[in-house]
Coordinates of C-alpha atoms and ligand atoms in Angstrom, one line a residue:
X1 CA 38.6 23.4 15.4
X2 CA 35.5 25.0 15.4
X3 CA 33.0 25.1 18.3
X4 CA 29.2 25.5 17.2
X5 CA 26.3 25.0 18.5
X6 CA 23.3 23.4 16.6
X7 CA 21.7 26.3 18.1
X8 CA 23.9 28.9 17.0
X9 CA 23.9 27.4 13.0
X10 CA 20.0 27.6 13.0
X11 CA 20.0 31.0 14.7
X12 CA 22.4 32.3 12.5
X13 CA 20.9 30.5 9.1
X14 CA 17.1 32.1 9.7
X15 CA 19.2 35.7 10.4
X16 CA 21.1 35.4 7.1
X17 CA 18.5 34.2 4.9
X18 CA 16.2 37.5 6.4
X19 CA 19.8 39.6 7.0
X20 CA 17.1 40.7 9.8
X21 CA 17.3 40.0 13.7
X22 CA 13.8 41.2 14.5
X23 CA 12.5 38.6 11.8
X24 CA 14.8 35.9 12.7
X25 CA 13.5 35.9 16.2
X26 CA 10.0 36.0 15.1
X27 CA 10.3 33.1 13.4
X28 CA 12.2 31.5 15.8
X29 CA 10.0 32.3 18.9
X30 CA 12.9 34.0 20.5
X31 CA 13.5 37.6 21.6
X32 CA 15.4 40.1 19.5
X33 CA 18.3 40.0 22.2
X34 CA 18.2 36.5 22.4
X35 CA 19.2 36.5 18.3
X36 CA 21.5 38.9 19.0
X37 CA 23.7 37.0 21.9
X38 CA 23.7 33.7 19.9
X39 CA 25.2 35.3 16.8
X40 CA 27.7 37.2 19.2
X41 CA 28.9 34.0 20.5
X42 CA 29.0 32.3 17.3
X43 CA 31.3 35.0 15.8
X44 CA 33.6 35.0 19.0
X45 CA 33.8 30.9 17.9
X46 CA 34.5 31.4 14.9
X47 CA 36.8 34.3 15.6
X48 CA 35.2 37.2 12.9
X49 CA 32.6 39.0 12.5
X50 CA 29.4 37.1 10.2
X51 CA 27.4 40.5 9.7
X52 CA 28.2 44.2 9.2
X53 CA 25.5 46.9 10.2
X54 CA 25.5 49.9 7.2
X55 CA 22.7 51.8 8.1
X56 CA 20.0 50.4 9.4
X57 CA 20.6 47.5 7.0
X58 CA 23.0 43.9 8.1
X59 CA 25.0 42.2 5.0
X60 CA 26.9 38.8 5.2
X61 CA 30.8 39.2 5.9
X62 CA 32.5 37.3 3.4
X63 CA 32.9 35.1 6.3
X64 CA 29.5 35.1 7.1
X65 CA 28.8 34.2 3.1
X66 CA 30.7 30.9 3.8
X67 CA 29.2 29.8 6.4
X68 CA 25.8 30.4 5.0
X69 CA 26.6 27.9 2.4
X70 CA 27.0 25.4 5.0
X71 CA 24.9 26.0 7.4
X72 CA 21.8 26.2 4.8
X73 CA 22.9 22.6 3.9
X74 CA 23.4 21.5 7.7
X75 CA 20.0 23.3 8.5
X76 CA 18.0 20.9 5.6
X77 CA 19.4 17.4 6.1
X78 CA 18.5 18.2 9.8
X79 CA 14.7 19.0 9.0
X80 CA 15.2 15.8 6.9
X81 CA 16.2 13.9 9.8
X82 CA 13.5 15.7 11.7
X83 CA 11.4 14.1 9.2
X84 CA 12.3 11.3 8.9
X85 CA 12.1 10.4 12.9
X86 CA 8.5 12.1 12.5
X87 CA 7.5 9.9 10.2
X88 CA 9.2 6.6 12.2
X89 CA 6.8 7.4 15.1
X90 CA 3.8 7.5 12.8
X91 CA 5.1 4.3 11.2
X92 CA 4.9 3.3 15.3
X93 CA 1.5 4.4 16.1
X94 CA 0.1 4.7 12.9
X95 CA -3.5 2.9 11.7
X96 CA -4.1 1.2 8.5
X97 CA -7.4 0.4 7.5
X98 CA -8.0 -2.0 4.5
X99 CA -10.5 -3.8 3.1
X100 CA -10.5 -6.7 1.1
X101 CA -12.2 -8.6 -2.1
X102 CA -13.6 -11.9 0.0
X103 CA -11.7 -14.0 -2.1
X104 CA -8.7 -12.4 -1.0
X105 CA -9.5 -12.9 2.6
X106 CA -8.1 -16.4 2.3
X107 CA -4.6 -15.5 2.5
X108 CA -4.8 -11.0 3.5
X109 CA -4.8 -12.6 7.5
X110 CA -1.5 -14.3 6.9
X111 CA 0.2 -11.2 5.6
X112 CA -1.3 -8.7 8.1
X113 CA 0.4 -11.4 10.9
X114 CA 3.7 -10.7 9.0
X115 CA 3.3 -6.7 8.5
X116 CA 2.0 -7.0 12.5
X117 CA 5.2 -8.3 14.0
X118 CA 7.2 -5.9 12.2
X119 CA 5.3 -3.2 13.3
X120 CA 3.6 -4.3 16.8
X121 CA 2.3 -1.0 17.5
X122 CA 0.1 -0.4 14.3
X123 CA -3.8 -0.8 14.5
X124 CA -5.5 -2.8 11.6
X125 CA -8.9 -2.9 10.6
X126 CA -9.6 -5.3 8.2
X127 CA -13.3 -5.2 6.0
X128 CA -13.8 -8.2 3.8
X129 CA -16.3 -7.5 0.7
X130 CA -17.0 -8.3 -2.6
X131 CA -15.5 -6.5 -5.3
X132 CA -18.3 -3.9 -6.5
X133 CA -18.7 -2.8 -2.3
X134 CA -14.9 -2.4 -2.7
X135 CA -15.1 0.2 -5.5
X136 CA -17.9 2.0 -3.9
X137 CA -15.6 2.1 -0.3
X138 CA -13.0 3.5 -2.9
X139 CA -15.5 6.1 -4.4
X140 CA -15.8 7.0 -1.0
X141 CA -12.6 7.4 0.6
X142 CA -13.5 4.9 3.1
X143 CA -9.9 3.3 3.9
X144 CA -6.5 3.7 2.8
X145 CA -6.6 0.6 0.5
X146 CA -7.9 -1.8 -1.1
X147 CA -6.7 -6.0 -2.2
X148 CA -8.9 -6.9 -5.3
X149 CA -8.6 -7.7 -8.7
X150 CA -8.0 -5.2 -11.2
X151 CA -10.4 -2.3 -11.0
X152 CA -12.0 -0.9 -14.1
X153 CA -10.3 2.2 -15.7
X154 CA -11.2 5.6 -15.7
X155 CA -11.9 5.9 -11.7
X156 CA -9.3 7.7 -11.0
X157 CA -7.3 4.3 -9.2
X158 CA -4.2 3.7 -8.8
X159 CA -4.0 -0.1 -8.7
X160 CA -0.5 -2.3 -8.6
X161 CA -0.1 -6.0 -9.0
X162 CA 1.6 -8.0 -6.3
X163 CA 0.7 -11.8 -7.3
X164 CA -1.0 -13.8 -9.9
X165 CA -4.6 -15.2 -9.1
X166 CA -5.7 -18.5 -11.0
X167 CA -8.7 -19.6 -11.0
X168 CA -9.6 -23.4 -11.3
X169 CA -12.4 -25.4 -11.9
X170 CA -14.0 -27.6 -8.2
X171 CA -15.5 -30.5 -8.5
X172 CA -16.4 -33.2 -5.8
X173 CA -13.5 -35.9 -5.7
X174 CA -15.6 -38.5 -6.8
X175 CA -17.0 -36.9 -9.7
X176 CA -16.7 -38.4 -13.2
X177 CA -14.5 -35.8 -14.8
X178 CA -12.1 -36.0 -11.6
X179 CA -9.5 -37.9 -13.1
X180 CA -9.8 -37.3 -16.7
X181 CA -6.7 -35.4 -18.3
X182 CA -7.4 -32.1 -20.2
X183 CA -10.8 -31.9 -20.2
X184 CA -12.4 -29.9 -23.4
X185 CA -13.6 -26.8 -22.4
X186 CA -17.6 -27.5 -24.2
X187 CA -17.6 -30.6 -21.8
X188 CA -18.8 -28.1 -19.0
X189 CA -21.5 -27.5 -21.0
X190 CA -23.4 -30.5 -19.3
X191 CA -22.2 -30.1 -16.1
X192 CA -24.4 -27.6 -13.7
X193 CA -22.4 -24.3 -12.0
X194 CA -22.4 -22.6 -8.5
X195 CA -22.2 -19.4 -9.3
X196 CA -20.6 -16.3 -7.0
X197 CA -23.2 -13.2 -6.2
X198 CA -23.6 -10.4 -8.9
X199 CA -20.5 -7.3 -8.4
X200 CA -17.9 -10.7 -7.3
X201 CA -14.8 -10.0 -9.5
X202 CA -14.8 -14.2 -9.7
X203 CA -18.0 -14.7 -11.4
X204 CA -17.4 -11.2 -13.9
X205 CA -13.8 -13.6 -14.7
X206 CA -15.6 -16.6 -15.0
X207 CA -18.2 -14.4 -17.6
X208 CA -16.1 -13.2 -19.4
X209 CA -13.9 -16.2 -20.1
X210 CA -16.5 -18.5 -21.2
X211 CA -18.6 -15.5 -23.4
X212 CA -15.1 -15.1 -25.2
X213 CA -15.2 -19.1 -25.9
X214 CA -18.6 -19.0 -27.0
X215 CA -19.7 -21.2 -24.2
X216 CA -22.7 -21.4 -22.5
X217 CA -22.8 -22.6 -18.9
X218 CA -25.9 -24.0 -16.9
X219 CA -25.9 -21.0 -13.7
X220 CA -27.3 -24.0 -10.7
X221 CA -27.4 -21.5 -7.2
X222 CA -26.0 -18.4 -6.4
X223 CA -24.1 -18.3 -3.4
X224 CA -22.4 -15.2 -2.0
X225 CA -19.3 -16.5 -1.0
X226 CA -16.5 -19.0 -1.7
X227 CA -17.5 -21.0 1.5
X228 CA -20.7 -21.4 0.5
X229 CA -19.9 -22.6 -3.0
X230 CA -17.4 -24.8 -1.5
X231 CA -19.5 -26.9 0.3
X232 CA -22.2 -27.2 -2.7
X233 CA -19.7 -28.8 -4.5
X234 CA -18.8 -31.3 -2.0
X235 CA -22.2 -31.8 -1.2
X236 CA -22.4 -32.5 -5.3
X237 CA -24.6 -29.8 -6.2
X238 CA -22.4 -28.7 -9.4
X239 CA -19.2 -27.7 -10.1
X240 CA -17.6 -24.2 -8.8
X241 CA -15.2 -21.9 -10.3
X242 CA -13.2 -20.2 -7.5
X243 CA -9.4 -18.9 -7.1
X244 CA -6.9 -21.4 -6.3
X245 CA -6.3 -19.1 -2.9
X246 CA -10.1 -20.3 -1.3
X247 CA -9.2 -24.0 -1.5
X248 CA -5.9 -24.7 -0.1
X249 CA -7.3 -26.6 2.9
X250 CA -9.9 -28.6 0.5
X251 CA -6.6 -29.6 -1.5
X252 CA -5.1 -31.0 1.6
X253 CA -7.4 -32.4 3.1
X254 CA -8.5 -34.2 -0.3
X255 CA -12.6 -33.2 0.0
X256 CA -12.1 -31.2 -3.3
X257 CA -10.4 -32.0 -6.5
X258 CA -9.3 -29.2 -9.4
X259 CA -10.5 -30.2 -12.9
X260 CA -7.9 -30.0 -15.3
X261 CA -10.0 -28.5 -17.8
X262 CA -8.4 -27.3 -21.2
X263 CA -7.6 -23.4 -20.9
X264 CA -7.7 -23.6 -17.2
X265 CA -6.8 -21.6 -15.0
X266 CA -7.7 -18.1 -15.9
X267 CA -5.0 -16.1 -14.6
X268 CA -6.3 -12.7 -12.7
X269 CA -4.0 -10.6 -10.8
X270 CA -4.2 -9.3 -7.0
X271 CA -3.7 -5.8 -7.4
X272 CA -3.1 -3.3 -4.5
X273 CA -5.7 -0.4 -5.1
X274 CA -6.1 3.7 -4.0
X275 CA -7.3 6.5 -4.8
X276 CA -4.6 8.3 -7.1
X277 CA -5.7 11.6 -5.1
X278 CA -4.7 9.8 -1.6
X279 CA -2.2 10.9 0.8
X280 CA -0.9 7.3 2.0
X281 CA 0.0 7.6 6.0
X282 CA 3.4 6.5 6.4
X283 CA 1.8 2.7 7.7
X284 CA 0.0 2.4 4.0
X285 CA 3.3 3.4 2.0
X286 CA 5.0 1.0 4.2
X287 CA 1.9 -1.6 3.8
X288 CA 1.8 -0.7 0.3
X289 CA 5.3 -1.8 -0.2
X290 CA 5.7 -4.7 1.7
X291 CA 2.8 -6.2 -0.4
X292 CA 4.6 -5.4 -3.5
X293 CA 8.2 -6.8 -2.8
X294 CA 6.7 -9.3 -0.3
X295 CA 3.5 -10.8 -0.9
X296 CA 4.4 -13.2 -2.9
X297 CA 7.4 -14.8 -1.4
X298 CA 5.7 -15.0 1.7
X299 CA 2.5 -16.8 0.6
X300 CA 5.1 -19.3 -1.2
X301 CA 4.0 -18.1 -4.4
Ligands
PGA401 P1 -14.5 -11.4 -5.3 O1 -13.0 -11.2 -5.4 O2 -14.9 -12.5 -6.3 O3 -14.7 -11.9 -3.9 O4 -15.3 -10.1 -5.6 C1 -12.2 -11.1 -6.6 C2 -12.0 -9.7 -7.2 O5 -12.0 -8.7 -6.5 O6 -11.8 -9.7 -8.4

């Protein structure tokens, strides 16, 4: 049986890839005689000699051809390992900063908690925006990712979907349309909208689906978030159009009732979004890919 030291294998690898000593101890940090002992004490292991001297010039023994075959293989999968292990303790200390479309704030909290007892250690920081802020935080390399709806091409994004995004149509629960069964879509035409800030992805959806109907909605208020528009519409100041995700607690609780309005819900995605050019720490490729097998099973989707 052979007795090697790890040692000895990487000493003698760097020496027969250079068939040098003096540049296999450079490399190594280690003194010419230094290389030269561990290689003698290898070949009195093995029991024959690795290198010949002709010259001034060192060749492999056929010997010392074998083991170079192994010991280049041993020498990778233990810079792999090395690797790996490096790359463990990042995962361990590592930060992930993320920022998130506002509507997407109503459930990102509930999967950073999950992500955050797997990996105790890890720092979040969490900015909640609207969607245009988002693609200019992009633009600007300003965190590792980003949860929104899909990004428009040609910005050099990478952008993955993890779970669908519907959105509905709020109205109060006493409103006249609350009970009525598929609801034609030209009915809205009467009713009056809260409608999200300019550069929401919500209100570019909700554009874009009634322009492609031909129907023209009555904009009431603007309001720059989902709260906001929320308690309009309780407080009967119009209907709202909102994703599903903003009004779980509204649904429970019974202070806000979904329309079931012909052609309703339009269905957006939640896409996970970078930079195609970014180098992902090992925390984002890890938060990356626990949104995209995840997400959606643990939301109850
Ligand atoms: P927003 O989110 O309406 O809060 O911008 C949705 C999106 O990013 O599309």
């Amino acid at each position: 049986m052979l007795h090697l030291t790890f040692r000895q294998l990487s000493v003698f690898e760097a020496v027969a890839r250079h068939l040098s000593y003096s540049r296999a101890a450079q490399e190594m940090h280690l003194t010419q005689p230094a290389v030269s002992m561990q290689i003698k004490q290898l070949e009195d292991n093995v029991g024959m000699p690795l290198f010949e001297q002709l010259g001034k010039k060192i060749y492999l023994t056929e010997a010392g051809r074998e083991l170079s075959h192994y010991s280049r293989v041993i020498a990778q999968q233990l810079s792999e390992a090395e690797s790996v292990l490096n790359d463990l303790k990042g995962l361990q200390r590592g930060r992930l900063k993320i920022s998130v479309a506002s509507t997407a704030n109503y459930f990102a909290p509930q999967l950073l908690a999950v992500f955050g007892q797997r990996f105790p250690t890890v720092t979040v920081s969490l900015d909640v925006t609207n969607r245009q802020a988002l693609l200019a935080q992009l633009a600007n390399n300003e965190m590792d990712m980003a949860i929104m709806g899909q990004p428009p091409e040609g910005l050099d994004l990478l952008a993955e979907s993890f779970m669908e995004n519907p959105l509905i149509v709020i109205a109060p629960i006493n409103h006249p349309l609350a009970n009525e069964k598929k609801i034609p879509l030209a009915r809205l035409q009467s009713e009056t909208f809260l409608v999200r800030e300019q550069g929401s992805g919500t209100r570019i959806a909700m554009e874009r689906f009634f322009n492609q109907h031909g129907i023209q909605l009555q904009a009431g208020m603007v309001m720059s978030s989902n709260e906001a528009i929320k308690q309009a519409v309780q407080a009967g100041l119009g209907l709202g159009i909102l994703s599903l995700h903003t009004i779980g607690l509204e649904l429970e609780t019974k202070r806000l009732k979904v329309l079931d309005v012909k052609g309703f819900p339009i269905m957006r995605h939640w896409y996970v979004v970078h930079r195609k050019d970014k180098r992902l720490s090992t925390v984002a490729q890890a938060f990356k890919a626990f949104l995209l097998t995840e997400a959606k099973q643990i939301l109850g989707q």
